[in-house]
mmCIF file with all atom_site columns, C-alpha atoms in Angstrom:
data_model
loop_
_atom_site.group_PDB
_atom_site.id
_atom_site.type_symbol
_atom_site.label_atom_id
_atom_site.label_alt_id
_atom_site.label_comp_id
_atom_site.label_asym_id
_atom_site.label_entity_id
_atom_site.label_seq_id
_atom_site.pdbx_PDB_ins_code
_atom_site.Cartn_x
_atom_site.Cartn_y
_atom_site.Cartn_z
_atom_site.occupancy
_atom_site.B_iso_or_equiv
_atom_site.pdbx_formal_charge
_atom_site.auth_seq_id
_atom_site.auth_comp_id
_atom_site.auth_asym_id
_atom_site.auth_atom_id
_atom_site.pdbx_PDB_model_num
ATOM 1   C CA . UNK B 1 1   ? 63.472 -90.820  154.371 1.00 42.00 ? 427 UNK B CA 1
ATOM 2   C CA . UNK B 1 2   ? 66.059 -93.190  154.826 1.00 50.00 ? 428 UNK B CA 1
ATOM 3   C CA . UNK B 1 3   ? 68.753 -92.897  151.623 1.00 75.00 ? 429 UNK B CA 1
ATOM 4   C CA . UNK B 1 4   ? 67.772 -89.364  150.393 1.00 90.00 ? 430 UNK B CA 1
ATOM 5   C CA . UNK B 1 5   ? 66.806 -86.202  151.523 1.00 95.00 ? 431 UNK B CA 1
ATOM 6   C CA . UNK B 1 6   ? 63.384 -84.985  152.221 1.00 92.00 ? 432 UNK B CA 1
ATOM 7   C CA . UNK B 1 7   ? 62.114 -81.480  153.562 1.00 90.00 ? 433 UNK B CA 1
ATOM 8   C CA . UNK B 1 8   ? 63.055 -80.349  156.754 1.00 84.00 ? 434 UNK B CA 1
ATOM 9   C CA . UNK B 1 9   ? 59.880 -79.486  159.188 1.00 71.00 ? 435 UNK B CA 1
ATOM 10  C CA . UNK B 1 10  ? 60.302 -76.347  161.390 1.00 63.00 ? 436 UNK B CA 1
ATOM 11  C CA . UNK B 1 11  ? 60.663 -72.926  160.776 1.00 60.00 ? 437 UNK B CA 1
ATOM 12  C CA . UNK B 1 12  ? 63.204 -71.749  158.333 1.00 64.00 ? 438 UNK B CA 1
ATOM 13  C CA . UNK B 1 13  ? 62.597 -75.193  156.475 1.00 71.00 ? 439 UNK B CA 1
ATOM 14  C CA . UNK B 1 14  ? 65.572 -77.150  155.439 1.00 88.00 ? 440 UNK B CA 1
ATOM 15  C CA . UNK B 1 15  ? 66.715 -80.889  154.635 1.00 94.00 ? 441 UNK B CA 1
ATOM 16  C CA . UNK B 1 16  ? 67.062 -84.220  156.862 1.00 94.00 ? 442 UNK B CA 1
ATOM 17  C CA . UNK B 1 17  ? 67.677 -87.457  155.583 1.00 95.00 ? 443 UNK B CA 1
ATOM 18  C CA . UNK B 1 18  ? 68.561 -90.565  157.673 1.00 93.00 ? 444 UNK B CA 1
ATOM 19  C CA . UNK B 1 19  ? 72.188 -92.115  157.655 1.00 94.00 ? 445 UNK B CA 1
ATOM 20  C CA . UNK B 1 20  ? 73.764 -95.477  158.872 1.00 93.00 ? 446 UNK B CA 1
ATOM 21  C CA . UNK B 1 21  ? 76.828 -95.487  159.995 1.00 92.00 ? 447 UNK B CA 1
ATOM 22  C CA . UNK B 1 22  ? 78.423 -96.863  157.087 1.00 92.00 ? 448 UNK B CA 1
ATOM 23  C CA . UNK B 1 23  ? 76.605 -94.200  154.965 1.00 94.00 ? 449 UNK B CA 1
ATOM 24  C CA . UNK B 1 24  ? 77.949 -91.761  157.142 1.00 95.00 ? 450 UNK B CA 1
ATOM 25  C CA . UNK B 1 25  ? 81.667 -93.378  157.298 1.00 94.00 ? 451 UNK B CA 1
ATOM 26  C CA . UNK B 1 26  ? 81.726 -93.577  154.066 1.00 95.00 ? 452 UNK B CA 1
ATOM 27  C CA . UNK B 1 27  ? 81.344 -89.910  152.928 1.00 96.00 ? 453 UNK B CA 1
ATOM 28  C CA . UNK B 1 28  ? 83.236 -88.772  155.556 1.00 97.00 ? 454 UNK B CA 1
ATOM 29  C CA . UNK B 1 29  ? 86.278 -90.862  154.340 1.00 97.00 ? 455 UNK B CA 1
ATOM 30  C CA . UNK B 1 30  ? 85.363 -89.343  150.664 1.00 97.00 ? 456 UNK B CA 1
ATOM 31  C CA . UNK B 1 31  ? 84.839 -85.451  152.053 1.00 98.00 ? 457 UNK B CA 1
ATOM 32  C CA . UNK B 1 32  ? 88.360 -86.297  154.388 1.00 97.00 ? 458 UNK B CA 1
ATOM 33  C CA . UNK B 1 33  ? 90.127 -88.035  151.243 1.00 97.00 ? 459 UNK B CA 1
ATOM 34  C CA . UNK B 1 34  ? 89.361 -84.683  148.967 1.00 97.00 ? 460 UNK B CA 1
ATOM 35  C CA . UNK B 1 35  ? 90.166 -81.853  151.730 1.00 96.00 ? 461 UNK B CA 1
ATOM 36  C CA . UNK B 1 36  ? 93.500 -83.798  151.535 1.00 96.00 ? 462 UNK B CA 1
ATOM 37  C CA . UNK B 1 37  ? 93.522 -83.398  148.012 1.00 95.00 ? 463 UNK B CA 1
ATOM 38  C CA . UNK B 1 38  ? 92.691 -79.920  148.120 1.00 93.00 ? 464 UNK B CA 1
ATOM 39  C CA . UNK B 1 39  ? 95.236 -79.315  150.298 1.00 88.00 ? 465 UNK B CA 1
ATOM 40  C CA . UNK B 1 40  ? 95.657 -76.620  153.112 1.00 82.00 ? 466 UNK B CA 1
ATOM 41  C CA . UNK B 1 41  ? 93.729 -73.118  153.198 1.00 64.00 ? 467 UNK B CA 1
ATOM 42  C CA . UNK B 1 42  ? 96.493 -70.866  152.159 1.00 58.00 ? 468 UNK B CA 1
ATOM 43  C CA . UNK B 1 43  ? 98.690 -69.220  154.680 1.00 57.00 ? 469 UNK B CA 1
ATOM 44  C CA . UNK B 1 44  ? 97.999 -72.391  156.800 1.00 54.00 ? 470 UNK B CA 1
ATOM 45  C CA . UNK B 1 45  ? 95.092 -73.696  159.128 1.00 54.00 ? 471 UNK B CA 1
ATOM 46  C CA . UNK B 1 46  ? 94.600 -70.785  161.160 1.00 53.00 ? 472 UNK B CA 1
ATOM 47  C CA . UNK B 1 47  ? 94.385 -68.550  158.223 1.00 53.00 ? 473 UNK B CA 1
ATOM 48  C CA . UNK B 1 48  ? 91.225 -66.473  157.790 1.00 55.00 ? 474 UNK B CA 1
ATOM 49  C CA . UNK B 1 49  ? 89.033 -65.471  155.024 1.00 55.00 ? 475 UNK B CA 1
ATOM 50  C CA . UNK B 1 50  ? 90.653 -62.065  154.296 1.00 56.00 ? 476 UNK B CA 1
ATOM 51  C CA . UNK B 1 51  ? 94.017 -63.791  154.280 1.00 57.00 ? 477 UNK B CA 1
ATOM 52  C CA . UNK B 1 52  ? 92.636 -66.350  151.152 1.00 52.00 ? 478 UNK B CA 1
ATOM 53  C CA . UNK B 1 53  ? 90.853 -63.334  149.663 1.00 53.00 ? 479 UNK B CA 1
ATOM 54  C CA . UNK B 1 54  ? 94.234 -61.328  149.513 1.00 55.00 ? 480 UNK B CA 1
ATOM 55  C CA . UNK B 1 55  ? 96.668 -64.400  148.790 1.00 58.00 ? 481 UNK B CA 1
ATOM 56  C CA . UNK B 1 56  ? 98.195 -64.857  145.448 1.00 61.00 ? 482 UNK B CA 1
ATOM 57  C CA . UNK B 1 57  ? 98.438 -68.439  144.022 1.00 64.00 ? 483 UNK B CA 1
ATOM 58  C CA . UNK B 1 58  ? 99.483 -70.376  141.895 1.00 70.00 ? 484 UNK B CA 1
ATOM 59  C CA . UNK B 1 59  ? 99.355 -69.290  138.075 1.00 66.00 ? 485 UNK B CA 1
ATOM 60  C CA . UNK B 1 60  ? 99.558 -73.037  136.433 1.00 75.00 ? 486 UNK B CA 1
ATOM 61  C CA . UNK B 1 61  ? 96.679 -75.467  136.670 1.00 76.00 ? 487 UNK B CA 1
ATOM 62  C CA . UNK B 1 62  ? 96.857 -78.081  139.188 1.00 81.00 ? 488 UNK B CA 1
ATOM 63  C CA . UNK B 1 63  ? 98.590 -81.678  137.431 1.00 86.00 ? 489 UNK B CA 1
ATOM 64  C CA . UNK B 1 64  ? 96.226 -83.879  139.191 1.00 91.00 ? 490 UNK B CA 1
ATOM 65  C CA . UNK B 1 65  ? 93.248 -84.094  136.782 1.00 92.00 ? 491 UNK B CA 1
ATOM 66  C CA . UNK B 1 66  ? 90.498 -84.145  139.645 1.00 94.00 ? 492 UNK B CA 1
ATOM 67  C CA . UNK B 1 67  ? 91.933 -80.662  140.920 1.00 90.00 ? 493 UNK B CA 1
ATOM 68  C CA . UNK B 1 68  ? 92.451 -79.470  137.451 1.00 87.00 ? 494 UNK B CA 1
ATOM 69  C CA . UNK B 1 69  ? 88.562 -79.803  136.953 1.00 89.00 ? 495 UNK B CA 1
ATOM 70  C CA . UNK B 1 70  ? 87.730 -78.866  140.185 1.00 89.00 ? 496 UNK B CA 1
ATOM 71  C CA . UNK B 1 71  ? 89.936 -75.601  139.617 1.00 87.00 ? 497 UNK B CA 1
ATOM 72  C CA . UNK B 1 72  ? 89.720 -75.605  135.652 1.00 82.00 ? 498 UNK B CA 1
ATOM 73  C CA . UNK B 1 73  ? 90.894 -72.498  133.601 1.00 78.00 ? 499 UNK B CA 1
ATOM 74  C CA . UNK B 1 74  ? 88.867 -69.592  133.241 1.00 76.00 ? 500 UNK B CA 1
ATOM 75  C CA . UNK B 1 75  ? 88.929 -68.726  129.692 1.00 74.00 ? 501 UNK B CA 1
ATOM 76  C CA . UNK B 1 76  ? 89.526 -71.073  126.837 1.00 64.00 ? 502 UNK B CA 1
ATOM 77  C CA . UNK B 1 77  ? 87.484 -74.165  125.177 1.00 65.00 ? 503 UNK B CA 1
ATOM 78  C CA . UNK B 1 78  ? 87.874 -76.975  128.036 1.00 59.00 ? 504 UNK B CA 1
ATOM 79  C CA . UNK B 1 79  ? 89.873 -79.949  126.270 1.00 60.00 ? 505 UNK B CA 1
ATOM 80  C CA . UNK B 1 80  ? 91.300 -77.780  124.015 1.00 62.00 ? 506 UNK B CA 1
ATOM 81  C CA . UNK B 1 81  ? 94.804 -76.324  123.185 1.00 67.00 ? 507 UNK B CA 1
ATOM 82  C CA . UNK B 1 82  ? 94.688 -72.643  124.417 1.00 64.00 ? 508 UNK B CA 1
ATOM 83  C CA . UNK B 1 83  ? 96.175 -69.861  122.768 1.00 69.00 ? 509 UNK B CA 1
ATOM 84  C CA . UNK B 1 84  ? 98.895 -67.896  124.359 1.00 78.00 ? 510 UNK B CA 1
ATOM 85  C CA . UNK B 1 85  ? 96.550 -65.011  125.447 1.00 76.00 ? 511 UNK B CA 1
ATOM 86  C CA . UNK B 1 86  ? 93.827 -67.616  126.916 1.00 74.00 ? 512 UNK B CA 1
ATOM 87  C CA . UNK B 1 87  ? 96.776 -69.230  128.446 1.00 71.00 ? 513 UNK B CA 1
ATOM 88  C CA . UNK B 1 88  ? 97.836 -65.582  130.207 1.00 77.00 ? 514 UNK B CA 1
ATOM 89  C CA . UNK B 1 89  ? 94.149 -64.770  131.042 1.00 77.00 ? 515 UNK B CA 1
ATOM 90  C CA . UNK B 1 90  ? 93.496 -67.749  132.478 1.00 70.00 ? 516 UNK B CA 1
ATOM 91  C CA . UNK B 1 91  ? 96.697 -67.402  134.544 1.00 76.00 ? 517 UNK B CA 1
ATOM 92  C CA . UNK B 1 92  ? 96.462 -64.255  135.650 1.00 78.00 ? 518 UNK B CA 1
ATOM 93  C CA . UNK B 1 93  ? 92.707 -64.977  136.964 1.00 76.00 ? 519 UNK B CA 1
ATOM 94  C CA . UNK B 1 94  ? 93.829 -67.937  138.667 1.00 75.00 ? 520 UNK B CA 1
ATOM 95  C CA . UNK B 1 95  ? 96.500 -66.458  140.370 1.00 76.00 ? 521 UNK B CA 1
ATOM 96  C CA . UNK B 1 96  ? 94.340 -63.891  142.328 1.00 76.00 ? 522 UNK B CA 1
ATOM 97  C CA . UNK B 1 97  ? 90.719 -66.405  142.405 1.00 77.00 ? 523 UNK B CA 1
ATOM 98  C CA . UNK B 1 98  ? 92.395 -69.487  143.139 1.00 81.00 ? 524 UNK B CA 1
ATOM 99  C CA . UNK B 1 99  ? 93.502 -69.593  147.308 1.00 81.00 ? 525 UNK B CA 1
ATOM 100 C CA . UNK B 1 100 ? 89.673 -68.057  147.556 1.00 86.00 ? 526 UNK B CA 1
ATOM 101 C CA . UNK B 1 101 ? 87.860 -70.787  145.474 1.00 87.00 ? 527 UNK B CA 1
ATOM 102 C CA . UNK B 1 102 ? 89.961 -73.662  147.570 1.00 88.00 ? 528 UNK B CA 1
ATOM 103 C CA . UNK B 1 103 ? 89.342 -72.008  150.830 1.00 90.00 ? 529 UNK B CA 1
ATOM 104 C CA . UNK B 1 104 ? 84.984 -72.077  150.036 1.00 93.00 ? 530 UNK B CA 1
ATOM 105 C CA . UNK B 1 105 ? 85.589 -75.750  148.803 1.00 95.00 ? 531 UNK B CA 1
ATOM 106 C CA . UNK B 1 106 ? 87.341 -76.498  152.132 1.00 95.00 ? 532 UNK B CA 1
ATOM 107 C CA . UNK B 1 107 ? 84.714 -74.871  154.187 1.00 95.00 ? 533 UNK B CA 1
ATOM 108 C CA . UNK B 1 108 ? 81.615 -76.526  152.179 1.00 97.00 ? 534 UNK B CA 1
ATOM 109 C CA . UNK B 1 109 ? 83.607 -79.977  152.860 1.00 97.00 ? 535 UNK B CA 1
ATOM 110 C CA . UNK B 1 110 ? 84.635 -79.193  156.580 1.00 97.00 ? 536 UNK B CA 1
ATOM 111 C CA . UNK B 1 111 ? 81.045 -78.983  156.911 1.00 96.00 ? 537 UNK B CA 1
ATOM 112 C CA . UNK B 1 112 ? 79.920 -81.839  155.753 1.00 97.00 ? 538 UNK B CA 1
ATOM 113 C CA . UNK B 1 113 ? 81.932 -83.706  158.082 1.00 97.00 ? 539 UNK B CA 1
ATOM 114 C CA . UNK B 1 114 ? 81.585 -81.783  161.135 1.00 97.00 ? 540 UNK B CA 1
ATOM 115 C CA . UNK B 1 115 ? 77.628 -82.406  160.587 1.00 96.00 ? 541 UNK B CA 1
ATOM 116 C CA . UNK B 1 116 ? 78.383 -86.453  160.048 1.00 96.00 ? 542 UNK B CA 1
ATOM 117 C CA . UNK B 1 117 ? 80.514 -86.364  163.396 1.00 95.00 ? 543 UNK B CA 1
ATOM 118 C CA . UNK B 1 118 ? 77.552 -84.681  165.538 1.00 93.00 ? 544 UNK B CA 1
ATOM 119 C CA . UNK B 1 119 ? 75.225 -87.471  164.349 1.00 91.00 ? 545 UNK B CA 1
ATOM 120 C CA . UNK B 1 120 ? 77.730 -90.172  164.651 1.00 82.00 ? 546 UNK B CA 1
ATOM 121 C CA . UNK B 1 121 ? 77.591 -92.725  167.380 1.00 74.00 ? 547 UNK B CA 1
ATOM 122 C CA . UNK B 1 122 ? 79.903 -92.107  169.728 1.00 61.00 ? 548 UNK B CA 1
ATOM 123 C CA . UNK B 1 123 ? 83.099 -94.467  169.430 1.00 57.00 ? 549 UNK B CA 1
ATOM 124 C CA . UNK B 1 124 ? 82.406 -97.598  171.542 1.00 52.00 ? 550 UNK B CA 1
ATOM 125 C CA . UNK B 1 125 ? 79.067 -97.043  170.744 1.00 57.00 ? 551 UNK B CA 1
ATOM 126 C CA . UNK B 1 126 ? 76.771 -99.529  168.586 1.00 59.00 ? 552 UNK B CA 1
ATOM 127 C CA . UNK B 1 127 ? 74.361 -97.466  166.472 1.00 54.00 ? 553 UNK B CA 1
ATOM 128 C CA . UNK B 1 128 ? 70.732 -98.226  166.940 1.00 56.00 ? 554 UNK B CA 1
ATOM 129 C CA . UNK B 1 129 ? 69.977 -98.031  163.153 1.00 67.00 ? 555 UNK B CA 1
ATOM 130 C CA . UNK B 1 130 ? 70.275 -94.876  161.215 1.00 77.00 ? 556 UNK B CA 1
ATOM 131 C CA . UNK B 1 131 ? 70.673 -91.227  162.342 1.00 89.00 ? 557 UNK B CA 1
ATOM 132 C CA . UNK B 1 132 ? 68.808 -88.187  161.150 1.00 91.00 ? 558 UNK B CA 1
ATOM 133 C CA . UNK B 1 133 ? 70.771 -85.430  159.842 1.00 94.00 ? 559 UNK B CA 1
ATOM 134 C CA . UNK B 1 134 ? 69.029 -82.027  159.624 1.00 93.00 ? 560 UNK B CA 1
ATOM 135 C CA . UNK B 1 135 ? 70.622 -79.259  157.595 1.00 95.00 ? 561 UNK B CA 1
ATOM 136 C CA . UNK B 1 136 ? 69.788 -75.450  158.041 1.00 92.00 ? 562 UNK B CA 1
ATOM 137 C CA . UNK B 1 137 ? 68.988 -73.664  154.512 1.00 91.00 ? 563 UNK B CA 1
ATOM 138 C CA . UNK B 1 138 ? 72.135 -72.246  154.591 1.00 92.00 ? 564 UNK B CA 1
ATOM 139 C CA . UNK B 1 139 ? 73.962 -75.688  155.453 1.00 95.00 ? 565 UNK B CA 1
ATOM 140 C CA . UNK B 1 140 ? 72.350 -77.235  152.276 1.00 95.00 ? 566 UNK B CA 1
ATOM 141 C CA . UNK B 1 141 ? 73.664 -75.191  149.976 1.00 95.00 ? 567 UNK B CA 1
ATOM 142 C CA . UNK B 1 142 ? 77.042 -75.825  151.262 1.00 97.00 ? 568 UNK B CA 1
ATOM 143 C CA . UNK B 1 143 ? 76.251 -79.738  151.142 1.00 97.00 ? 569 UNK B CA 1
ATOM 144 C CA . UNK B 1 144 ? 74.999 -79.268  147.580 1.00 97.00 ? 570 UNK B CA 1
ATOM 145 C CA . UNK B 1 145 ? 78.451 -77.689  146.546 1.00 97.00 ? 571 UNK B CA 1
ATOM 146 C CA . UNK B 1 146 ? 80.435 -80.284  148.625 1.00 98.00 ? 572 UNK B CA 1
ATOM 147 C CA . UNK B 1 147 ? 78.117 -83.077  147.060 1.00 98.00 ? 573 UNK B CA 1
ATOM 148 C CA . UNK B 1 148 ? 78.999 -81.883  143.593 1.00 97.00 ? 574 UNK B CA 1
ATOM 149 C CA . UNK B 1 149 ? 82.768 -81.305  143.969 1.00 97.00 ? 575 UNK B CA 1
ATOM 150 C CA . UNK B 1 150 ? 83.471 -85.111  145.282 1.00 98.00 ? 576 UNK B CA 1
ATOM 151 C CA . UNK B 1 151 ? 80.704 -86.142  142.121 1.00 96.00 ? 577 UNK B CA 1
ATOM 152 C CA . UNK B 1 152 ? 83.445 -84.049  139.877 1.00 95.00 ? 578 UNK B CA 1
ATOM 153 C CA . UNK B 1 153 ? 86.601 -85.874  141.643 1.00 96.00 ? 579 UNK B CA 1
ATOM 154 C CA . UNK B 1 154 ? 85.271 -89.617  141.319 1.00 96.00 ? 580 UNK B CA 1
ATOM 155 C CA . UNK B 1 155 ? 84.021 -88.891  137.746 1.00 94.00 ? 581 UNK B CA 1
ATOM 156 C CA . UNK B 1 156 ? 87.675 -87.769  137.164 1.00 93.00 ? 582 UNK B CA 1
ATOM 157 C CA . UNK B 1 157 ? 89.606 -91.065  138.458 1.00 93.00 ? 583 UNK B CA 1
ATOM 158 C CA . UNK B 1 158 ? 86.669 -92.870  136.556 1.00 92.00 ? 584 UNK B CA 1
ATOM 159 C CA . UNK B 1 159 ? 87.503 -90.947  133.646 1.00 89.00 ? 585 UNK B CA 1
ATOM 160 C CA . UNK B 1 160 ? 83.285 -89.915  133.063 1.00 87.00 ? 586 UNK B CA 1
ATOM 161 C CA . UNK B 1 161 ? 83.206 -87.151  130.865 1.00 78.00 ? 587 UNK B CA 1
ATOM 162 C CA . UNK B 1 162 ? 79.511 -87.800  129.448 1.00 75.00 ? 588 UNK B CA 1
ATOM 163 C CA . UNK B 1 163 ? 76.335 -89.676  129.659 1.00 70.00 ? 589 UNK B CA 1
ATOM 164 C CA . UNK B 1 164 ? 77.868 -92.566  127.561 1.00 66.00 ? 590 UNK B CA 1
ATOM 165 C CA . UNK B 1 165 ? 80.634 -92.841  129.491 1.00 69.00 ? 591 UNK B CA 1
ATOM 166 C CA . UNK B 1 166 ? 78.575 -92.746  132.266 1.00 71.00 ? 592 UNK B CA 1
ATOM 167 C CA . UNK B 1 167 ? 76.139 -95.336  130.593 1.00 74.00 ? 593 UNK B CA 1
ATOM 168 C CA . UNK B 1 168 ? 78.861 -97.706  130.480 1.00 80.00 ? 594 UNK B CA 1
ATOM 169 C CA . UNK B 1 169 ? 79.645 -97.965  134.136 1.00 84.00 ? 595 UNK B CA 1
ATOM 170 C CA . UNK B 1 170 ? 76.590 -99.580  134.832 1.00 81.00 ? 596 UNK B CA 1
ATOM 171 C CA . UNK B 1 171 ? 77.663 -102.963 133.026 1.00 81.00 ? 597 UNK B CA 1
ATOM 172 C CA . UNK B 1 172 ? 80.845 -103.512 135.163 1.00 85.00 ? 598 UNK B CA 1
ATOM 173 C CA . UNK B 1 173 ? 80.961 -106.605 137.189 1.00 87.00 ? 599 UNK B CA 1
ATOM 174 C CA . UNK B 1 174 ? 81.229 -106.602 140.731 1.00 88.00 ? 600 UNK B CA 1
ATOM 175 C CA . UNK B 1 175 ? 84.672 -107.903 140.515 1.00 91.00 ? 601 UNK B CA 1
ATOM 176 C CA . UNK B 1 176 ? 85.605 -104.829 138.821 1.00 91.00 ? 602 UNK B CA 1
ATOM 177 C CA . UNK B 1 177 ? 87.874 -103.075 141.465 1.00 92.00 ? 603 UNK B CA 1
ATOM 178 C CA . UNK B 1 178 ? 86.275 -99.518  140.072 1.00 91.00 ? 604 UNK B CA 1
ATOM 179 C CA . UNK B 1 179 ? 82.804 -100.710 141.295 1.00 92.00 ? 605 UNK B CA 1
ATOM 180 C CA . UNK B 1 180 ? 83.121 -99.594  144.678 1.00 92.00 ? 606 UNK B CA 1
ATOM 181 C CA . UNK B 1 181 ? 83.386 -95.685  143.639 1.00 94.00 ? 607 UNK B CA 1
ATOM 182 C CA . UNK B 1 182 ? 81.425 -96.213  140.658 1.00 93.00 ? 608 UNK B CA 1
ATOM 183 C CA . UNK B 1 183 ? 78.768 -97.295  143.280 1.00 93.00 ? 609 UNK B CA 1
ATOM 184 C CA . UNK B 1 184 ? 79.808 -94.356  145.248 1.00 95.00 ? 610 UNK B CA 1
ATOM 185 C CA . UNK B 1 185 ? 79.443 -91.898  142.280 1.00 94.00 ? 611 UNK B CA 1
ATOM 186 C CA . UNK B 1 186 ? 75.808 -93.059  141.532 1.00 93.00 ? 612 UNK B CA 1
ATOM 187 C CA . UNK B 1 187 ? 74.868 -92.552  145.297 1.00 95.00 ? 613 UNK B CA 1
ATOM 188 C CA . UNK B 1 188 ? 75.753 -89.322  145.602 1.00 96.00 ? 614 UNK B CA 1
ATOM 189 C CA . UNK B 1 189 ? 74.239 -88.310  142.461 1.00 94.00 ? 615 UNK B CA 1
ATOM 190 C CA . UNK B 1 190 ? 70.967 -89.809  143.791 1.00 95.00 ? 616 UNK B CA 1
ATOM 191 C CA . UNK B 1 191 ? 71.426 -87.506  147.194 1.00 97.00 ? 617 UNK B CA 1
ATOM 192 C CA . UNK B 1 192 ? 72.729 -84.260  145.075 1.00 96.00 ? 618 UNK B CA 1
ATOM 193 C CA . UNK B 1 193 ? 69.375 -84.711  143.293 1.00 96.00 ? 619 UNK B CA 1
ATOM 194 C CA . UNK B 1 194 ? 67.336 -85.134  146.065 1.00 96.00 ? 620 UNK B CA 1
ATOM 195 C CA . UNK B 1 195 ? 68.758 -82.421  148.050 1.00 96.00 ? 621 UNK B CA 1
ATOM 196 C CA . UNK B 1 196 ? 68.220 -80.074  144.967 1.00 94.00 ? 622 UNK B CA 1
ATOM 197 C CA . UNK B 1 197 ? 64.777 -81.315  144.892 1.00 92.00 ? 623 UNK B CA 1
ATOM 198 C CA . UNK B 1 198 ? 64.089 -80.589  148.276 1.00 92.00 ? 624 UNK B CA 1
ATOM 199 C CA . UNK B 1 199 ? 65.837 -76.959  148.374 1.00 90.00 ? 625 UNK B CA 1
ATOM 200 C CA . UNK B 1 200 ? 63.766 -76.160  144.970 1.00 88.00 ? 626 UNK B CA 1
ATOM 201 C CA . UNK B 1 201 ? 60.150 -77.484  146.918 1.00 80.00 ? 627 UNK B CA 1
#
């Protein structure tokens, strides 16, 4: 199990997989990094889900390119020049969908790392090899979501965009200083996959 997920035994079913604690460190930092990103839940922390449902934001697209295709416009040809009445559509949309969509993105990442921290050693602690996580049906799907938004953020700063750009990454030497993420991108493509593959069995 160790690397990917597998089915879940028990009632209900579900996913587990089995984590070091630099697996685990490491997409916590990346979950933390893009809740940053994201920013706050609109009206503040303590803000509930009827308050994002009801709050107006912004009308303009976000100007850092990982939120801009995390958040993209609703109507319109993506990469190309919209028309002044996809450009009002799309605003108008965004303005009321927007604070909602960031506060479910928040949530699905919140979750991610409030499951890491209940199967992280404790600090002090040494780890005696890797933990298993279990997820709940219902905690999957948010993991699946989360997995896929911080996929969409790294392929952003690495400027992926298709399978040959994509293709390409696989040459760089390890002394590029993108190799790190790029290694991070293809891990977390393996576990969105396998975590698909175990919700579809």
């Amino acid at each position: 199990m160790a690397g990917y997920f597998e089915a879940a035994g028990g009632p209900g079913g579900g996913a587990a997989i089995a984590l070091d604690e630099v697996e685990i460190s490491i997409l916590r930092s990346l979950a933390t990094q893009l809740l940053e990103l994201i920013g706050p839940a609109p009206g503040g922390e303590d803000a509930t889900d009827l308050d994002a449902l009801f709050a107006e934001g912004s009308t303009e697209p976000p100007e850092d390119p990982a939120l801009a295709r995390l958040f993209p416009d609703a109507y319109g040809e993506p990469g190309r020049e919209h028309d002044e009445e996809s450009r009002r559509l799309s605003a108008e949309f965004r303005r009321f969908t927007e604070g909602e969509l960031r506060a479910r993105k928040r949530e699905n990442l919140l979750a991610m790392v409030r499951a890491l921290d209940a199967v992280a050693p404790a600090e002090g602690e040494e780890g005696a090899g890797a933990a298993v996580l279990t997820l709940k049906p219902e905690e999957s799907q948010r993991w699946l979501s989360a997995l896929n938004d911080l996929r969409l953020a790294i392929a952003t700063r690495l400027d992926i965009t298709d399978e040959d750009s994509s293709d390409r990454l696989f040459s760089l030497p390890d002394s590029d200083p993108n190799k790190p993420m790029v290694m991070a991108y293809f891990w977390l493509g393996g576990l969105q996959e396998s975590l698909v593959e175990t919700m579809l069995s």
